[in-house]
Backbone as JSON Lines, residues from 0, in Angstrom:
{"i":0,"aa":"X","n":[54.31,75.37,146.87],"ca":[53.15,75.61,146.01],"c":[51.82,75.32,146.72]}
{"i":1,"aa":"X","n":[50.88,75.54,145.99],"ca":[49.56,75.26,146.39],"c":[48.93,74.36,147.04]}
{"i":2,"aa":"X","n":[49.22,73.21,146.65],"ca":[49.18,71.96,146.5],"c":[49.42,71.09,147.64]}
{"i":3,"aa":"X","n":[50.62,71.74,148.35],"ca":[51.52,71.16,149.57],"c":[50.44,72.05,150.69]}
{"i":4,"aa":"X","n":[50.51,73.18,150.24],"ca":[49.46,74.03,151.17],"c":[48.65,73.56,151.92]}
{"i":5,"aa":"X","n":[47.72,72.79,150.62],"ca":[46.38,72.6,150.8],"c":[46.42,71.43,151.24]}
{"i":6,"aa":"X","n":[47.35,70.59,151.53],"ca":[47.65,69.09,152.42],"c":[47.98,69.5,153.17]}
{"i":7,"aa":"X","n":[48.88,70.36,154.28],"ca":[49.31,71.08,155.1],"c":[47.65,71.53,156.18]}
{"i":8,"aa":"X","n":[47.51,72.84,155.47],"ca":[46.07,72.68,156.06],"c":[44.87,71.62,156.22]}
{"i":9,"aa":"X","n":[45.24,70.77,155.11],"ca":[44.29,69.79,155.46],"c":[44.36,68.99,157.05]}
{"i":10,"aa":"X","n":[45.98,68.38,157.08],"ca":[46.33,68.11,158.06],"c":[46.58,68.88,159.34]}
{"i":11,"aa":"X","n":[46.41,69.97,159.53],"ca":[46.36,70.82,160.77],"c":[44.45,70.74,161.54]}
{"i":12,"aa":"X","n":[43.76,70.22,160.46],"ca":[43.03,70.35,160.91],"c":[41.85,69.37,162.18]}
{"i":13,"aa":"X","n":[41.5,69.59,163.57],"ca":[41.35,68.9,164.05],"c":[40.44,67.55,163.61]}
{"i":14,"aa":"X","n":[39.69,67.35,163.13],"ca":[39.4,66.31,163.07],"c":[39.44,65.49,162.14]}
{"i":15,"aa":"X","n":[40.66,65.98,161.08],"ca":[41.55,64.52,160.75],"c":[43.16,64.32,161.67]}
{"i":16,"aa":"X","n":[43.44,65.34,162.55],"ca":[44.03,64.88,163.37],"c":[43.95,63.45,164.84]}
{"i":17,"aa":"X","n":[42.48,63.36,164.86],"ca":[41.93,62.69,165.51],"c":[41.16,61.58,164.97]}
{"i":18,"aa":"X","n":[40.98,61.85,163.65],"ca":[41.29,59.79,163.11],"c":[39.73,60.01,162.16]}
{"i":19,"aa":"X","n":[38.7,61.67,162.16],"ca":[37.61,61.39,161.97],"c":[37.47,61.87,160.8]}
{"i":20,"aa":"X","n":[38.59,62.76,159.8],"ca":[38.75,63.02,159.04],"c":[39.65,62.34,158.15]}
{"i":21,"aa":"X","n":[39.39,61.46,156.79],"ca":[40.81,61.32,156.15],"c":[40.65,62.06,154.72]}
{"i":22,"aa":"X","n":[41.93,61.95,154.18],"ca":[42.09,62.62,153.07],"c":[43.12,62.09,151.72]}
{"i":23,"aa":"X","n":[42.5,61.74,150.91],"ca":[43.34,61.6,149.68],"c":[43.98,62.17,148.74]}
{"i":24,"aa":"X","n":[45.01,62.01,148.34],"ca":[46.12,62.86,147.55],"c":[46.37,62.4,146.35]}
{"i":25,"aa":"X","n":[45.91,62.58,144.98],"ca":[46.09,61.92,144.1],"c":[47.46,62.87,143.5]}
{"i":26,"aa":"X","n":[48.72,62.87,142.77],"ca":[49.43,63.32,142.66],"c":[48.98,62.74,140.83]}
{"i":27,"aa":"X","n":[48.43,63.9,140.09],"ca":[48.33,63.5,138.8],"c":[50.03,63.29,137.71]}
{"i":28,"aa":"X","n":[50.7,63.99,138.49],"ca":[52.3,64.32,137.4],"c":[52.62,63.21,137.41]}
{"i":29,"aa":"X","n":[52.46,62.11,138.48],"ca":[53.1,60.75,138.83],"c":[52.24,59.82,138.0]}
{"i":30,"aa":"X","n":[51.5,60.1,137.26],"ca":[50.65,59.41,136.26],"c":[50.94,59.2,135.25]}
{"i":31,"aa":"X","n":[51.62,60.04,134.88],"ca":[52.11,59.87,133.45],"c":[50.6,60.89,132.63]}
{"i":32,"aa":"X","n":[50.49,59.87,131.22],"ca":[49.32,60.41,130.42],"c":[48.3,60.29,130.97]}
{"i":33,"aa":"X","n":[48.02,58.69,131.84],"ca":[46.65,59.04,132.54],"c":[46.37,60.28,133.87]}
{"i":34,"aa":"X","n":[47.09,60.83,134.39],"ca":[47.03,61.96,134.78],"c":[46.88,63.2,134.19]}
{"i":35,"aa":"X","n":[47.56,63.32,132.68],"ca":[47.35,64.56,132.41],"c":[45.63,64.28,131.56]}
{"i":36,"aa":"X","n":[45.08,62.82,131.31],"ca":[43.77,62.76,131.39],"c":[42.59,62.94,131.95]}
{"i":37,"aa":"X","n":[43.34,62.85,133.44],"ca":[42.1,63.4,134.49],"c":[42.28,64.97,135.12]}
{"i":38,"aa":"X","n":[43.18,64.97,134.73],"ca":[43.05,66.75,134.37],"c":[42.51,67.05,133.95]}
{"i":39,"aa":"X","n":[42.31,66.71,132.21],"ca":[41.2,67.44,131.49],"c":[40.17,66.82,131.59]}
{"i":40,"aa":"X","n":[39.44,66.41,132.3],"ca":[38.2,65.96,133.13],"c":[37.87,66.81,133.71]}
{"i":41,"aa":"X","n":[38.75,66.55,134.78],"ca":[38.47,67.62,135.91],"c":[38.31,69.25,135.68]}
{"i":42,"aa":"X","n":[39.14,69.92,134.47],"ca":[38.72,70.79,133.93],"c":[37.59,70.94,133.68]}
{"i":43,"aa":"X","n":[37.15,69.59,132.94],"ca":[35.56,69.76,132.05],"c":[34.4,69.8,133.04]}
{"i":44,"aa":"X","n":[34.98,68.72,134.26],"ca":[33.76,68.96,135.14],"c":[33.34,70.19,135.94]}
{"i":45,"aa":"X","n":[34.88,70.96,136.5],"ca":[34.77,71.88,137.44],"c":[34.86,73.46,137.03]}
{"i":46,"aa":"X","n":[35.78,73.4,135.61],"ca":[36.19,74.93,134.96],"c":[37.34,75.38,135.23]}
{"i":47,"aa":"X","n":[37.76,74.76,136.11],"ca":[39.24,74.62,136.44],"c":[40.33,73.95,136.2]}
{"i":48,"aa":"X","n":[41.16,75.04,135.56],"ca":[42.64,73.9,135.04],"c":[43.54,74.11,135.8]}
{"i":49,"aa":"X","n":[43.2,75.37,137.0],"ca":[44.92,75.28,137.28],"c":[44.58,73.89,139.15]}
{"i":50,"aa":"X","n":[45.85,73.74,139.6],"ca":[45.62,72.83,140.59],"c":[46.16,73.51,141.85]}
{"i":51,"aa":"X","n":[45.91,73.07,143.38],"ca":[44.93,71.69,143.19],"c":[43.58,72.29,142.88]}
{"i":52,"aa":"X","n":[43.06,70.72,142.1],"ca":[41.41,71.04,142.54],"c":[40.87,69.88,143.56]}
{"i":53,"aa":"X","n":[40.32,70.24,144.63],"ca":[39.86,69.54,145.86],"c":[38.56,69.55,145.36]}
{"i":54,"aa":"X","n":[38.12,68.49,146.43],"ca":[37.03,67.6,146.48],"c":[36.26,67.57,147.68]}
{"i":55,"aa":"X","n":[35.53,68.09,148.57],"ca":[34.88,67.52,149.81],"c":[33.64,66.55,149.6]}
{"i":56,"aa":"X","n":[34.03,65.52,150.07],"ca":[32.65,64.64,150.04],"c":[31.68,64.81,148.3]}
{"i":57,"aa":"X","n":[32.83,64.63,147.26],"ca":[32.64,64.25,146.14],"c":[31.88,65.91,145.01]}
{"i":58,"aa":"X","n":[32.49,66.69,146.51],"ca":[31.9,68.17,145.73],"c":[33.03,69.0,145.79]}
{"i":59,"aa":"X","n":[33.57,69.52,144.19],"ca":[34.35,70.58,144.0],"c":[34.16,71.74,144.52]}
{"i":60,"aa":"X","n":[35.53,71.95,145.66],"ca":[35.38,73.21,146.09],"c":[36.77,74.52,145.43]}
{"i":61,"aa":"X","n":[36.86,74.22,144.81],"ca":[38.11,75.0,144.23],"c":[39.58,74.13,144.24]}
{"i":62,"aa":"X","n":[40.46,75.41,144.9],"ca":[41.5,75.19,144.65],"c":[41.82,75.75,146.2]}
{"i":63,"aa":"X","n":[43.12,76.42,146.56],"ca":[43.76,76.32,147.92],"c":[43.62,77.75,148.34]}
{"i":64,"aa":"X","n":[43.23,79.12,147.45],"ca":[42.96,80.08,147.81],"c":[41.65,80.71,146.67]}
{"i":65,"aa":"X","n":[41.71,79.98,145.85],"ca":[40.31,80.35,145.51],"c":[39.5,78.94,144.77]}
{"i":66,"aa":"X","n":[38.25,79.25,144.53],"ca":[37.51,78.67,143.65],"c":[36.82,78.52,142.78]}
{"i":67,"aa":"X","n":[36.7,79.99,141.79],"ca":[35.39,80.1,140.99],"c":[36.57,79.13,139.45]}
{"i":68,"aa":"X","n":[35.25,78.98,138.84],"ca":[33.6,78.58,139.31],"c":[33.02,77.55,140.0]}
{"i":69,"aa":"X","n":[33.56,77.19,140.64],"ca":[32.96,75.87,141.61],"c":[32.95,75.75,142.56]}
{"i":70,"aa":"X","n":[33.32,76.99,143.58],"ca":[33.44,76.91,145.42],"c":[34.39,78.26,145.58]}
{"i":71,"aa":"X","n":[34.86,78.52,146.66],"ca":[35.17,79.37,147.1],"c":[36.94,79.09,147.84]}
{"i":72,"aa":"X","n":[36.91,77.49,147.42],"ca":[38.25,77.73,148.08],"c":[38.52,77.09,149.42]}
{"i":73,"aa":"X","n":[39.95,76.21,149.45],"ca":[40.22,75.42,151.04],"c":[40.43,76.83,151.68]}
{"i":74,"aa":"X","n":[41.13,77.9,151.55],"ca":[41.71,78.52,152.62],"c":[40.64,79.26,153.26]}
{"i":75,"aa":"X","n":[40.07,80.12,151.77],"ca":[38.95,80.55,152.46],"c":[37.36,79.68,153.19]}
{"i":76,"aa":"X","n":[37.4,78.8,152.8],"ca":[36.75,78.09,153.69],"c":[37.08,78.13,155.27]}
{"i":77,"aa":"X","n":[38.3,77.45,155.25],"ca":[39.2,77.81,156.43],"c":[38.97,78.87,157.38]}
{"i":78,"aa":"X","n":[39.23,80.3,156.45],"ca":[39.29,81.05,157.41],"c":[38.03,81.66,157.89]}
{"i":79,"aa":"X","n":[36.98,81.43,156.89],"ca":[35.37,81.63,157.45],"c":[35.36,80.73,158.48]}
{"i":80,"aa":"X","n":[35.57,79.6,158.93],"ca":[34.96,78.64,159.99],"c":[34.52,77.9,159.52]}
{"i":81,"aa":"X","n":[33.82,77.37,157.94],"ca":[33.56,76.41,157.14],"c":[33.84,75.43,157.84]}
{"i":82,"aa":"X","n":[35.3,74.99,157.2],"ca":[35.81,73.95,156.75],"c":[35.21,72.41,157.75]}
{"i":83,"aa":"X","n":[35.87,72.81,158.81],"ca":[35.65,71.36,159.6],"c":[34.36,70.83,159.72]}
{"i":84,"aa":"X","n":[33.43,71.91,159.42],"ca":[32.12,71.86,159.24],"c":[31.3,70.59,158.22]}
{"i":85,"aa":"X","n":[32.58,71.15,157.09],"ca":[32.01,70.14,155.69],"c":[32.55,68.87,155.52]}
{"i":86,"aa":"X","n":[34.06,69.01,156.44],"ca":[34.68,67.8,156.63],"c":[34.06,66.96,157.56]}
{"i":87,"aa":"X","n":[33.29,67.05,158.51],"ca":[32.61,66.23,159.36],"c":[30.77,65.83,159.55]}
């Protein structure tokens, strides 16, 4: 799924391979109710219910191939040349 994706790419990428990037994984299902609470947060904040929804530096960028309404997306970030950009 998506989700694994978007940790996958996270981790391919050079500079959290090299110690200058890190990244957190909140796994909401493993929460129980308070997870399916910050779901609907995160809905309310971003417009997005389905997952993941990522975060760079405390700004919603979507999800793992897209993002509206709130960004454009890890992959496509990715594949523009973005990404490592915003990560560093």
């Amino acid at each position: 799924p998506w989700c694994i994706a978007a940790v996958d790419l996270l981790q391919s990428i050079p500079s959290y391979q090299s110690g200058k990037t890190k990244i957190r994984v909140v796994e909401l299902e493993k929460l129980g109710l308070v997870g399916k609470q910050v779901r609907a947060i995160l809905a309310e904040e971003t417009g997005r219910t389905s997952m993941p929804c990522i975060f760079i530096k405390g700004k919603p960028i979507g999800g793992f191939t897209d993002g509206e309404p709130c960004g454009i997306g890890l992959k496509p970030l990715y594949e523009r040349g973005e990404l490592e950009k915003l990560l560093t």
